[in-house]
Short mmCIF file of N, CA, C and O in Angstrom, two decimals:
data_model
loop_
_atom_site.label_atom_id
_atom_site.label_comp_id
_atom_site.label_asym_id
_atom_site.label_seq_id
_atom_site.Cartn_x
_atom_site.Cartn_y
_atom_site.Cartn_z
N MET D 24 -14.40 38.27 -3.75
CA MET D 24 -14.30 37.05 -4.53
C MET D 24 -13.11 36.21 -4.09
O MET D 24 -13.19 34.98 -4.13
N ASN D 25 -12.01 36.83 -3.65
CA ASN D 25 -10.85 36.05 -3.17
C ASN D 25 -11.23 35.16 -1.99
O ASN D 25 -10.79 34.02 -1.91
N ARG D 26 -12.03 35.70 -1.07
CA ARG D 26 -12.45 34.93 0.09
C ARG D 26 -13.31 33.74 -0.33
O ARG D 26 -13.16 32.63 0.18
N GLN D 27 -14.23 33.98 -1.28
CA GLN D 27 -15.06 32.89 -1.77
C GLN D 27 -14.21 31.82 -2.44
O GLN D 27 -14.43 30.62 -2.23
N PHE D 28 -13.25 32.23 -3.26
CA PHE D 28 -12.41 31.25 -3.96
C PHE D 28 -11.57 30.45 -2.97
O PHE D 28 -11.44 29.24 -3.11
N THR D 29 -11.04 31.11 -1.96
CA THR D 29 -10.27 30.41 -0.92
C THR D 29 -11.15 29.38 -0.22
O THR D 29 -10.74 28.24 -0.01
N ARG D 30 -12.35 29.78 0.14
CA ARG D 30 -13.28 28.85 0.79
C ARG D 30 -13.64 27.70 -0.16
O ARG D 30 -13.77 26.55 0.27
N PHE D 31 -13.82 28.03 -1.43
CA PHE D 31 -14.14 27.01 -2.42
C PHE D 31 -13.03 25.96 -2.50
O PHE D 31 -13.31 24.76 -2.54
N ILE D 32 -11.79 26.40 -2.48
CA ILE D 32 -10.64 25.48 -2.53
C ILE D 32 -10.60 24.62 -1.26
O ILE D 32 -10.37 23.40 -1.33
N ILE D 33 -10.83 25.24 -0.11
CA ILE D 33 -10.84 24.49 1.15
C ILE D 33 -11.91 23.39 1.11
O ILE D 33 -11.65 22.23 1.47
N ILE D 34 -13.11 23.75 0.67
CA ILE D 34 -14.19 22.77 0.58
C ILE D 34 -13.84 21.70 -0.45
O ILE D 34 -14.16 20.52 -0.27
N GLY D 35 -13.18 22.09 -1.52
CA GLY D 35 -12.76 21.11 -2.53
C GLY D 35 -11.82 20.07 -1.95
O GLY D 35 -11.98 18.86 -2.20
N PHE D 36 -10.84 20.51 -1.17
CA PHE D 36 -9.93 19.56 -0.52
C PHE D 36 -10.67 18.67 0.47
O PHE D 36 -10.47 17.46 0.51
N PHE D 37 -11.56 19.26 1.25
CA PHE D 37 -12.32 18.51 2.24
C PHE D 37 -13.25 17.49 1.55
O PHE D 37 -13.36 16.35 1.98
N SER D 38 -13.88 17.91 0.46
CA SER D 38 -14.77 17.01 -0.28
C SER D 38 -13.98 15.86 -0.91
O SER D 38 -14.47 14.72 -0.95
N THR D 39 -12.79 16.15 -1.37
CA THR D 39 -11.94 15.10 -1.93
C THR D 39 -11.55 14.10 -0.84
O THR D 39 -11.56 12.88 -1.07
N PHE D 40 -11.26 14.59 0.35
CA PHE D 40 -10.94 13.71 1.47
C PHE D 40 -12.14 12.82 1.81
O PHE D 40 -12.01 11.61 2.02
N ILE D 41 -13.33 13.41 1.85
CA ILE D 41 -14.55 12.65 2.13
C ILE D 41 -14.78 11.60 1.04
O ILE D 41 -15.10 10.45 1.33
N ASN D 42 -14.59 12.00 -0.21
CA ASN D 42 -14.70 11.09 -1.33
C ASN D 42 -13.80 9.87 -1.11
O ASN D 42 -14.24 8.72 -1.19
N TYR D 43 -12.54 10.13 -0.80
CA TYR D 43 -11.57 9.05 -0.62
C TYR D 43 -11.91 8.19 0.59
O TYR D 43 -11.84 6.95 0.53
N LEU D 44 -12.32 8.81 1.68
CA LEU D 44 -12.68 8.07 2.89
C LEU D 44 -13.85 7.13 2.64
O LEU D 44 -13.81 5.94 2.98
N PHE D 45 -14.91 7.64 2.00
CA PHE D 45 -16.06 6.81 1.69
C PHE D 45 -15.71 5.71 0.69
O PHE D 45 -16.22 4.60 0.77
N TYR D 46 -14.84 6.04 -0.25
CA TYR D 46 -14.36 5.04 -1.21
C TYR D 46 -13.66 3.90 -0.48
O TYR D 46 -13.96 2.73 -0.71
N LEU D 47 -12.74 4.24 0.41
CA LEU D 47 -12.00 3.21 1.15
C LEU D 47 -12.93 2.37 2.02
O LEU D 47 -12.84 1.14 2.02
N LEU D 48 -13.81 3.03 2.76
CA LEU D 48 -14.72 2.30 3.65
C LEU D 48 -15.67 1.40 2.88
O LEU D 48 -15.88 0.24 3.25
N SER D 49 -16.25 1.92 1.82
CA SER D 49 -17.20 1.11 1.07
C SER D 49 -16.49 -0.03 0.34
O SER D 49 -17.06 -1.12 0.21
N PHE D 50 -15.26 0.17 -0.08
CA PHE D 50 -14.53 -0.92 -0.73
C PHE D 50 -14.26 -2.06 0.25
O PHE D 50 -14.27 -3.23 -0.13
N GLN D 51 -14.04 -1.70 1.51
CA GLN D 51 -13.82 -2.73 2.54
C GLN D 51 -15.05 -3.63 2.68
O GLN D 51 -14.91 -4.83 2.93
N PHE D 52 -16.24 -3.06 2.53
CA PHE D 52 -17.47 -3.82 2.70
C PHE D 52 -17.97 -4.45 1.41
O PHE D 52 -18.50 -5.56 1.42
N LEU D 53 -17.81 -3.74 0.30
CA LEU D 53 -18.40 -4.19 -0.96
C LEU D 53 -17.41 -4.91 -1.88
O LEU D 53 -17.83 -5.68 -2.74
N SER D 54 -16.13 -4.60 -1.76
CA SER D 54 -15.10 -5.15 -2.65
C SER D 54 -15.43 -4.94 -4.12
O SER D 54 -15.12 -5.78 -4.96
N ASN D 55 -16.08 -3.82 -4.41
CA ASN D 55 -16.44 -3.49 -5.79
C ASN D 55 -15.97 -2.07 -6.08
O ASN D 55 -16.46 -1.12 -5.47
N ILE D 56 -15.03 -1.94 -7.00
CA ILE D 56 -14.42 -0.65 -7.27
C ILE D 56 -15.41 0.36 -7.85
O ILE D 56 -15.37 1.54 -7.52
N LEU D 57 -16.30 -0.10 -8.73
CA LEU D 57 -17.26 0.80 -9.35
C LEU D 57 -18.24 1.36 -8.33
O LEU D 57 -18.46 2.57 -8.26
N TYR D 58 -18.82 0.48 -7.51
CA TYR D 58 -19.76 0.95 -6.49
C TYR D 58 -19.05 1.84 -5.46
O TYR D 58 -19.57 2.88 -5.06
N SER D 59 -17.86 1.42 -5.07
CA SER D 59 -17.11 2.20 -4.07
C SER D 59 -16.75 3.58 -4.60
O SER D 59 -16.85 4.58 -3.89
N SER D 60 -16.33 3.64 -5.85
CA SER D 60 -16.01 4.93 -6.48
C SER D 60 -17.24 5.82 -6.55
O SER D 60 -17.17 7.02 -6.29
N SER D 61 -18.37 5.23 -6.91
CA SER D 61 -19.62 5.99 -7.01
C SER D 61 -20.07 6.51 -5.65
O SER D 61 -20.51 7.65 -5.53
N ILE D 62 -19.97 5.67 -4.64
CA ILE D 62 -20.35 6.08 -3.29
C ILE D 62 -19.43 7.20 -2.80
O ILE D 62 -19.90 8.21 -2.27
N GLY D 63 -18.14 7.05 -3.00
CA GLY D 63 -17.19 8.09 -2.60
C GLY D 63 -17.44 9.40 -3.31
O GLY D 63 -17.48 10.46 -2.69
N TYR D 64 -17.62 9.33 -4.63
CA TYR D 64 -17.86 10.54 -5.40
C TYR D 64 -19.15 11.22 -4.95
O TYR D 64 -19.20 12.44 -4.79
N SER D 65 -20.18 10.42 -4.73
CA SER D 65 -21.47 10.99 -4.28
C SER D 65 -21.33 11.68 -2.93
O SER D 65 -21.87 12.78 -2.74
N ALA D 66 -20.61 11.07 -2.01
CA ALA D 66 -20.41 11.70 -0.69
C ALA D 66 -19.65 13.02 -0.83
O ALA D 66 -20.01 14.02 -0.20
N GLY D 67 -18.64 13.03 -1.68
CA GLY D 67 -17.87 14.27 -1.89
C GLY D 67 -18.70 15.36 -2.53
O GLY D 67 -18.62 16.53 -2.15
N ILE D 68 -19.52 15.01 -3.50
CA ILE D 68 -20.32 16.01 -4.21
C ILE D 68 -21.42 16.56 -3.30
O ILE D 68 -21.75 17.74 -3.36
N ILE D 69 -21.98 15.71 -2.43
CA ILE D 69 -22.98 16.18 -1.47
C ILE D 69 -22.33 17.19 -0.53
O ILE D 69 -22.90 18.25 -0.24
N ASN D 70 -21.14 16.89 -0.05
CA ASN D 70 -20.42 17.81 0.82
C ASN D 70 -20.15 19.13 0.08
O ASN D 70 -20.34 20.21 0.65
N SER D 71 -19.72 19.05 -1.17
CA SER D 71 -19.46 20.26 -1.96
C SER D 71 -20.70 21.12 -2.10
O SER D 71 -20.64 22.34 -2.00
N TYR D 72 -21.84 20.47 -2.34
CA TYR D 72 -23.09 21.22 -2.49
C TYR D 72 -23.47 21.91 -1.18
O TYR D 72 -23.75 23.11 -1.16
N ILE D 73 -23.48 21.16 -0.10
CA ILE D 73 -23.92 21.70 1.18
C ILE D 73 -23.04 22.87 1.62
O ILE D 73 -23.53 23.95 1.95
N PHE D 74 -21.74 22.66 1.64
CA PHE D 74 -20.84 23.72 2.12
C PHE D 74 -20.66 24.83 1.10
O PHE D 74 -20.41 25.98 1.48
N GLY D 75 -20.77 24.50 -0.18
CA GLY D 75 -20.73 25.55 -1.20
C GLY D 75 -21.91 26.50 -1.04
O GLY D 75 -21.77 27.72 -1.09
N LYS D 76 -23.07 25.92 -0.81
CA LYS D 76 -24.28 26.73 -0.66
C LYS D 76 -24.24 27.56 0.62
O LYS D 76 -24.50 28.75 0.61
N LYS D 77 -23.88 26.93 1.72
CA LYS D 77 -23.98 27.59 3.02
C LYS D 77 -22.76 28.45 3.37
O LYS D 77 -22.91 29.54 3.91
N TRP D 78 -21.55 27.94 3.10
CA TRP D 78 -20.36 28.61 3.61
C TRP D 78 -19.63 29.43 2.54
O TRP D 78 -19.22 30.55 2.79
N VAL D 79 -19.51 28.88 1.34
CA VAL D 79 -18.75 29.58 0.29
C VAL D 79 -19.57 30.73 -0.28
O VAL D 79 -19.13 31.88 -0.31
N PHE D 80 -20.77 30.43 -0.75
CA PHE D 80 -21.57 31.43 -1.46
C PHE D 80 -22.69 32.02 -0.61
O PHE D 80 -23.39 32.93 -1.04
N LYS D 81 -22.89 31.50 0.60
CA LYS D 81 -23.87 32.01 1.55
C LYS D 81 -25.25 32.21 0.91
O LYS D 81 -25.90 33.23 1.07
N ASN D 82 -25.70 31.18 0.20
CA ASN D 82 -26.98 31.22 -0.47
C ASN D 82 -28.07 30.83 0.51
O ASN D 82 -28.02 29.76 1.12
N LYS D 83 -29.06 31.69 0.67
CA LYS D 83 -30.12 31.47 1.66
C LYS D 83 -31.37 30.82 1.07
O LYS D 83 -32.30 30.49 1.78
N LYS D 84 -31.39 30.65 -0.26
CA LYS D 84 -32.57 30.05 -0.89
C LYS D 84 -32.75 28.61 -0.41
O LYS D 84 -31.79 27.92 -0.11
N ASN D 85 -34.00 28.19 -0.39
CA ASN D 85 -34.29 26.79 -0.07
C ASN D 85 -33.74 25.90 -1.18
O ASN D 85 -33.76 26.27 -2.35
N THR D 86 -33.28 24.74 -0.78
CA THR D 86 -32.80 23.78 -1.76
C THR D 86 -33.98 23.26 -2.56
O THR D 86 -35.02 22.94 -2.00
N SER D 87 -33.80 23.21 -3.86
CA SER D 87 -34.84 22.67 -4.75
C SER D 87 -34.18 21.68 -5.69
O SER D 87 -32.96 21.67 -5.86
N ILE D 88 -34.98 20.87 -6.31
CA ILE D 88 -34.45 19.92 -7.28
C ILE D 88 -33.79 20.66 -8.44
O ILE D 88 -32.77 20.21 -8.98
N PHE D 89 -34.33 21.81 -8.81
CA PHE D 89 -33.75 22.59 -9.91
C PHE D 89 -32.36 23.09 -9.53
O PHE D 89 -31.44 23.06 -10.35
N LEU D 90 -32.18 23.54 -8.30
CA LEU D 90 -30.88 24.00 -7.83
C LEU D 90 -29.86 22.86 -7.83
O LEU D 90 -28.72 23.03 -8.27
N ILE D 91 -30.29 21.70 -7.38
CA ILE D 91 -29.39 20.53 -7.36
C ILE D 91 -29.02 20.12 -8.78
O ILE D 91 -27.87 19.80 -9.07
N ILE D 92 -29.99 20.13 -9.68
CA ILE D 92 -29.72 19.76 -11.08
C ILE D 92 -28.73 20.74 -11.70
O ILE D 92 -27.80 20.33 -12.42
N LYS D 93 -28.91 22.04 -11.44
CA LYS D 93 -27.95 23.03 -11.97
C LYS D 93 -26.55 22.76 -11.42
O LYS D 93 -25.56 22.81 -12.16
N PHE D 94 -26.45 22.47 -10.14
CA PHE D 94 -25.17 22.18 -9.52
C PHE D 94 -24.51 20.96 -10.18
O PHE D 94 -23.35 20.99 -10.56
N LEU D 95 -25.28 19.88 -10.30
CA LEU D 95 -24.74 18.67 -10.91
C LEU D 95 -24.36 18.89 -12.37
O LEU D 95 -23.35 18.36 -12.85
N PHE D 96 -25.12 19.70 -13.08
CA PHE D 96 -24.82 20.00 -14.48
C PHE D 96 -23.50 20.75 -14.60
O PHE D 96 -22.66 20.42 -15.44
N VAL D 97 -23.30 21.75 -13.75
CA VAL D 97 -22.03 22.51 -13.76
C VAL D 97 -20.86 21.57 -13.52
O VAL D 97 -19.84 21.61 -14.24
N TYR D 98 -20.97 20.70 -12.53
CA TYR D 98 -19.88 19.78 -12.21
C TYR D 98 -19.70 18.72 -13.30
O TYR D 98 -18.57 18.30 -13.58
N LEU D 99 -20.78 18.28 -13.92
CA LEU D 99 -20.68 17.33 -15.02
C LEU D 99 -19.94 17.94 -16.21
O LEU D 99 -19.04 17.32 -16.78
N ILE D 100 -20.31 19.16 -16.56
CA ILE D 100 -19.63 19.85 -17.67
C ILE D 100 -18.15 20.02 -17.35
O ILE D 100 -17.28 19.77 -18.19
N GLY D 101 -17.84 20.42 -16.12
CA GLY D 101 -16.44 20.58 -15.72
C GLY D 101 -15.67 19.28 -15.83
O GLY D 101 -14.53 19.25 -16.32
N GLY D 102 -16.29 18.18 -15.41
CA GLY D 102 -15.63 16.88 -15.48
C GLY D 102 -15.42 16.41 -16.91
O GLY D 102 -14.36 15.88 -17.26
N ILE D 103 -16.41 16.59 -17.76
CA ILE D 103 -16.30 16.18 -19.16
C ILE D 103 -15.22 16.98 -19.87
O ILE D 103 -14.36 16.41 -20.56
N ILE D 104 -15.27 18.29 -19.72
CA ILE D 104 -14.27 19.13 -20.40
C ILE D 104 -12.88 18.86 -19.84
O ILE D 104 -11.89 18.83 -20.59
N MET D 105 -12.77 18.63 -18.54
CA MET D 105 -11.47 18.28 -17.96
C MET D 105 -10.92 17.03 -18.62
O MET D 105 -9.76 16.98 -19.02
N ALA D 106 -11.75 16.00 -18.75
CA ALA D 106 -11.30 14.75 -19.37
C ALA D 106 -10.90 14.98 -20.83
O ALA D 106 -9.88 14.43 -21.30
N LEU D 107 -11.66 15.80 -21.54
CA LEU D 107 -11.32 16.09 -22.94
C LEU D 107 -10.00 16.85 -23.05
O LEU D 107 -9.19 16.57 -23.94
N ILE D 108 -9.79 17.82 -22.17
CA ILE D 108 -8.53 18.58 -22.17
C ILE D 108 -7.35 17.65 -21.90
O ILE D 108 -6.34 17.69 -22.60
N ILE D 109 -7.48 16.82 -20.88
CA ILE D 109 -6.40 15.90 -20.52
C ILE D 109 -6.10 14.97 -21.70
O ILE D 109 -4.94 14.79 -22.07
N ASN D 110 -7.13 14.41 -22.27
CA ASN D 110 -6.95 13.49 -23.40
C ASN D 110 -6.29 14.19 -24.59
O ASN D 110 -5.35 13.67 -25.18
N PHE D 111 -6.79 15.38 -24.93
CA PHE D 111 -6.23 16.13 -26.05
C PHE D 111 -4.75 16.44 -25.82
O PHE D 111 -3.91 16.21 -26.69
N LEU D 112 -4.44 17.01 -24.66
CA LEU D 112 -3.05 17.38 -24.37
C LEU D 112 -2.13 16.17 -24.37
O LEU D 112 -1.01 16.22 -24.90
N PHE D 113 -2.59 15.08 -23.78
CA PHE D 113 -1.78 13.86 -23.75
C PHE D 113 -1.52 13.35 -25.17
O PHE D 113 -0.41 12.95 -25.51
N ASN D 114 -2.55 13.39 -26.01
CA ASN D 114 -2.42 12.90 -27.39
C ASN D 114 -1.51 13.77 -28.25
O ASN D 114 -0.99 13.27 -29.26
N ILE D 115 -1.32 15.03 -27.87
CA ILE D 115 -0.40 15.87 -28.65
C ILE D 115 1.00 15.90 -28.01
O ILE D 115 1.85 16.68 -28.43
N GLY D 116 1.20 15.07 -27.00
CA GLY D 116 2.53 14.90 -26.46
C GLY D 116 2.82 15.58 -25.13
O GLY D 116 3.96 15.56 -24.66
N VAL D 117 1.81 16.16 -24.50
CA VAL D 117 2.02 16.78 -23.20
C VAL D 117 2.09 15.66 -22.16
O VAL D 117 1.29 14.72 -22.18
N GLU D 118 3.05 15.74 -21.26
CA GLU D 118 3.24 14.75 -20.20
C GLU D 118 1.94 14.61 -19.40
O GLU D 118 1.26 15.60 -19.12
N TYR D 119 1.57 13.38 -19.04
CA TYR D 119 0.23 13.12 -18.49
C TYR D 119 -0.04 13.86 -17.18
O TYR D 119 -1.18 14.25 -16.92
N ARG D 120 0.96 14.06 -16.33
CA ARG D 120 0.72 14.78 -15.07
C ARG D 120 0.46 16.26 -15.34
O ARG D 120 -0.41 16.87 -14.71
N LEU D 121 1.20 16.84 -16.26
CA LEU D 121 0.97 18.24 -16.63
C LEU D 121 -0.40 18.39 -17.30
O LEU D 121 -1.13 19.34 -17.03
N ALA D 122 -0.74 17.43 -18.17
CA ALA D 122 -2.06 17.46 -18.82
C ALA D 122 -3.17 17.44 -17.76
O ALA D 122 -4.15 18.17 -17.86
N TRP D 123 -2.99 16.60 -16.73
CA TRP D 123 -3.99 16.52 -15.66
C TRP D 123 -4.08 17.85 -14.91
O TRP D 123 -5.18 18.33 -14.62
N CYS D 124 -2.94 18.45 -14.61
CA CYS D 124 -2.94 19.74 -13.88
C CYS D 124 -3.66 20.82 -14.68
O CYS D 124 -4.43 21.60 -14.10
N ILE D 125 -3.45 20.85 -15.97
CA ILE D 125 -4.14 21.84 -16.81
C ILE D 125 -5.63 21.54 -16.85
O ILE D 125 -6.47 22.44 -16.70
N GLY D 126 -5.99 20.28 -17.00
CA GLY D 126 -7.40 19.90 -17.02
C GLY D 126 -8.11 20.20 -15.72
O GLY D 126 -9.21 20.74 -15.70
N VAL D 127 -7.46 19.88 -14.60
CA VAL D 127 -8.10 20.12 -13.30
C VAL D 127 -8.20 21.62 -13.01
O VAL D 127 -9.15 22.06 -12.37
N THR D 128 -7.26 22.40 -13.51
CA THR D 128 -7.35 23.86 -13.35
C THR D 128 -8.61 24.38 -14.03
O THR D 128 -9.36 25.19 -13.47
N PHE D 129 -8.86 23.90 -15.25
CA PHE D 129 -10.09 24.30 -15.93
C PHE D 129 -11.31 23.88 -15.11
O PHE D 129 -12.25 24.66 -14.93
N SER D 130 -11.30 22.65 -14.62
CA SER D 130 -12.44 22.13 -13.87
C SER D 130 -12.72 22.96 -12.61
O SER D 130 -13.87 23.29 -12.32
N ILE D 131 -11.67 23.32 -11.89
CA ILE D 131 -11.83 24.14 -10.69
C ILE D 131 -12.45 25.48 -11.04
O ILE D 131 -13.40 25.93 -10.38
N LEU D 132 -11.94 26.13 -12.08
CA LEU D 132 -12.47 27.44 -12.49
C LEU D 132 -13.91 27.32 -12.98
O LEU D 132 -14.77 28.13 -12.63
N ASN D 133 -14.19 26.28 -13.77
CA ASN D 133 -15.55 26.03 -14.25
C ASN D 133 -16.50 25.85 -13.07
O ASN D 133 -17.57 26.45 -13.02
N ASN D 134 -16.11 25.01 -12.12
CA ASN D 134 -16.99 24.71 -10.98
C ASN D 134 -17.18 25.93 -10.09
O ASN D 134 -18.28 26.16 -9.58
N PHE D 135 -16.12 26.73 -9.89
CA PHE D 135 -16.25 27.92 -9.06
C PHE D 135 -17.19 28.94 -9.72
O PHE D 135 -18.17 29.39 -9.12
N PHE D 136 -16.87 29.32 -10.96
CA PHE D 136 -17.67 30.36 -11.63
C PHE D 136 -19.09 29.86 -11.95
O PHE D 136 -20.04 30.62 -11.87
N GLY D 137 -19.21 28.57 -12.30
CA GLY D 137 -20.55 28.02 -12.53
C GLY D 137 -21.38 28.03 -11.26
O GLY D 137 -22.56 28.37 -11.28
N SER D 138 -20.75 27.65 -10.14
CA SER D 138 -21.47 27.68 -8.86
C SER D 138 -21.82 29.11 -8.47
O SER D 138 -22.94 29.38 -8.02
N LYS D 139 -20.89 30.01 -8.65
CA LYS D 139 -21.09 31.40 -8.25
C LYS D 139 -22.17 32.10 -9.08
O LYS D 139 -23.04 32.76 -8.53
N TYR D 140 -22.12 31.93 -10.40
CA TYR D 140 -23.00 32.72 -11.27
C TYR D 140 -24.21 31.97 -11.81
O TYR D 140 -25.17 32.59 -12.24
N LEU D 141 -24.17 30.65 -11.81
CA LEU D 141 -25.32 29.89 -12.35
C LEU D 141 -26.11 29.17 -11.27
O LEU D 141 -27.33 29.06 -11.38
N VAL D 142 -25.45 28.67 -10.25
CA VAL D 142 -26.14 27.86 -9.26
C VAL D 142 -26.56 28.69 -8.05
O VAL D 142 -27.73 28.74 -7.71
N PHE D 143 -25.61 29.35 -7.42
CA PHE D 143 -25.88 30.04 -6.15
C PHE D 143 -25.97 31.55 -6.29
O PHE D 143 -25.90 32.25 -5.29
N ASP D 144 -26.13 32.05 -7.49
CA ASP D 144 -26.27 33.49 -7.71
C ASP D 144 -27.50 33.99 -6.99
O ASP D 144 -28.60 33.47 -7.17
N LYS D 145 -27.34 35.01 -6.18
CA LYS D 145 -28.44 35.52 -5.35
C LYS D 145 -29.44 36.33 -6.17
O LYS D 145 -30.54 36.60 -5.70
N THR D 146 -29.07 36.71 -7.40
CA THR D 146 -29.99 37.51 -8.21
C THR D 146 -30.91 36.66 -9.05
O THR D 146 -31.85 37.16 -9.62
N LEU D 147 -30.61 35.36 -9.16
CA LEU D 147 -31.45 34.49 -10.00
C LEU D 147 -32.71 34.09 -9.28
O LEU D 147 -32.79 33.92 -8.12
#
């Protein structure tokens, strides 16, 4: 599991870089922050799915719409709960950067364990 988690973190950093790169490039052409953010996020999430499936969890199953929906659901839940944690902690007086670190820690763990046991589990 340590090796999988290390790979998961590496892919997370790489996906974040791709997200940012696509965001910057699309903003140059579109000059629209919402579209650029969406394009960047989509590129990063596609990278996370592909490399999570193939390299992190070594899942050999064919990609299906159900598998993609499960993946997106896990990441959506992680993002929503992360935002709620950050908001809650900030509202009770926790410094915003620390609140973000705590929220993102939850999100990383949610996304790793959700991907491992709900999305790419070889027994399902």
